[in-house]
mmCIF file of C-alpha atoms in Angstrom:
data_model
loop_
_atom_site.group_PDB
_atom_site.id
_atom_site.type_symbol
_atom_site.label_atom_id
_atom_site.label_comp_id
_atom_site.label_asym_id
_atom_site.label_seq_id
_atom_site.Cartn_x
_atom_site.Cartn_y
_atom_site.Cartn_z
ATOM 1 C CA GLY A 144 36.237 -56.943 -20.737
ATOM 2 C CA GLU A 145 37.486 -53.464 -19.214
ATOM 3 C CA LEU A 146 38.641 -51.879 -16.106
ATOM 4 C CA GLY A 147 38.091 -48.487 -15.078
ATOM 5 C CA TYR A 148 39.481 -46.089 -12.493
ATOM 6 C CA SER A 149 39.406 -42.303 -11.915
ATOM 7 C CA THR A 150 42.084 -39.849 -10.938
ATOM 8 C CA GLN A 151 41.895 -36.173 -9.477
ATOM 9 C CA GLU A 152 44.024 -33.758 -11.653
ATOM 10 C CA VAL A 153 44.985 -30.170 -11.375
ATOM 11 C CA ARG A 154 45.319 -27.974 -14.434
ATOM 12 C CA HIS A 155 46.916 -24.504 -14.394
ATOM 13 C CA CYS A 156 45.818 -21.792 -17.267
ATOM 14 C CA ARG A 157 46.627 -18.363 -17.628
ATOM 15 C CA ASN A 158 44.326 -15.848 -19.075
ATOM 16 C CA ALA A 159 44.990 -13.076 -21.667
ATOM 17 C CA ASN A 160 45.822 -10.851 -18.640
ATOM 18 C CA GLY A 161 48.496 -13.230 -17.574
ATOM 19 C CA ILE A 162 46.267 -14.151 -14.252
ATOM 20 C CA GLN A 163 46.889 -17.930 -13.299
ATOM 21 C CA ARG A 164 43.851 -20.099 -12.925
ATOM 22 C CA THR A 165 43.644 -23.492 -11.058
ATOM 23 C CA GLU A 166 41.102 -26.051 -12.225
ATOM 24 C CA HIS A 167 40.429 -29.338 -10.427
ATOM 25 C CA TYR A 168 38.819 -32.171 -12.310
ATOM 26 C CA THR A 169 38.471 -35.961 -12.430
ATOM 27 C CA LYS A 170 39.975 -37.846 -15.270
ATOM 28 C CA TYR A 171 38.737 -41.330 -16.160
ATOM 29 C CA HIS A 172 40.826 -44.039 -17.358
ATOM 30 C CA GLN A 173 39.703 -47.417 -19.316
ATOM 31 C CA VAL A 174 42.108 -50.433 -19.470
ATOM 32 C CA PRO A 175 40.946 -52.934 -21.788
ATOM 33 C CA PHE A 176 42.011 -56.679 -20.873
ATOM 34 C CA LEU A 177 40.042 -58.965 -23.306
ATOM 35 C CA LYS A 178 39.911 -58.144 -26.902
ATOM 36 C CA PHE A 179 38.538 -61.252 -28.216
ATOM 37 C CA ARG A 180 35.005 -62.859 -28.051
ATOM 38 C CA VAL A 181 34.539 -66.134 -26.217
ATOM 39 C CA SER A 182 31.091 -68.185 -26.300
ATOM 40 C CA ILE A 183 30.248 -68.860 -22.949
ATOM 41 C CA ALA A 184 26.751 -70.034 -23.372
ATOM 42 C CA GLN A 185 24.827 -71.412 -26.375
ATOM 43 C CA PRO A 186 20.818 -71.325 -26.585
ATOM 44 C CA GLU A 187 18.959 -74.629 -27.031
ATOM 45 C CA TYR A 188 17.142 -75.035 -30.288
ATOM 46 C CA GLY A 189 14.184 -72.670 -30.403
ATOM 47 C CA GLN A 190 15.361 -70.706 -27.237
ATOM 48 C CA ARG A 191 15.419 -66.949 -28.052
ATOM 49 C CA GLU A 192 17.406 -65.720 -24.835
ATOM 50 C CA ILE A 193 19.466 -66.742 -22.307
ATOM 51 C CA ILE A 194 19.606 -65.218 -18.677
ATOM 52 C CA LEU A 195 22.777 -65.730 -16.799
ATOM 53 C CA TYR A 196 22.805 -65.518 -12.856
ATOM 54 C CA ARG A 197 25.786 -64.709 -10.811
#
């Protein structure tokens, strides 16, 4: 699984003439929390797909 969130960031840059420019942007973060596979359902013999309901 994975958890995601975003933050608002500000970046300051100077061009060749020395003029500073401020740029606002959204930074996206992802935090994995489960790195191994777990079998949660097994198809019956001859079954081609499983539909999980919440």
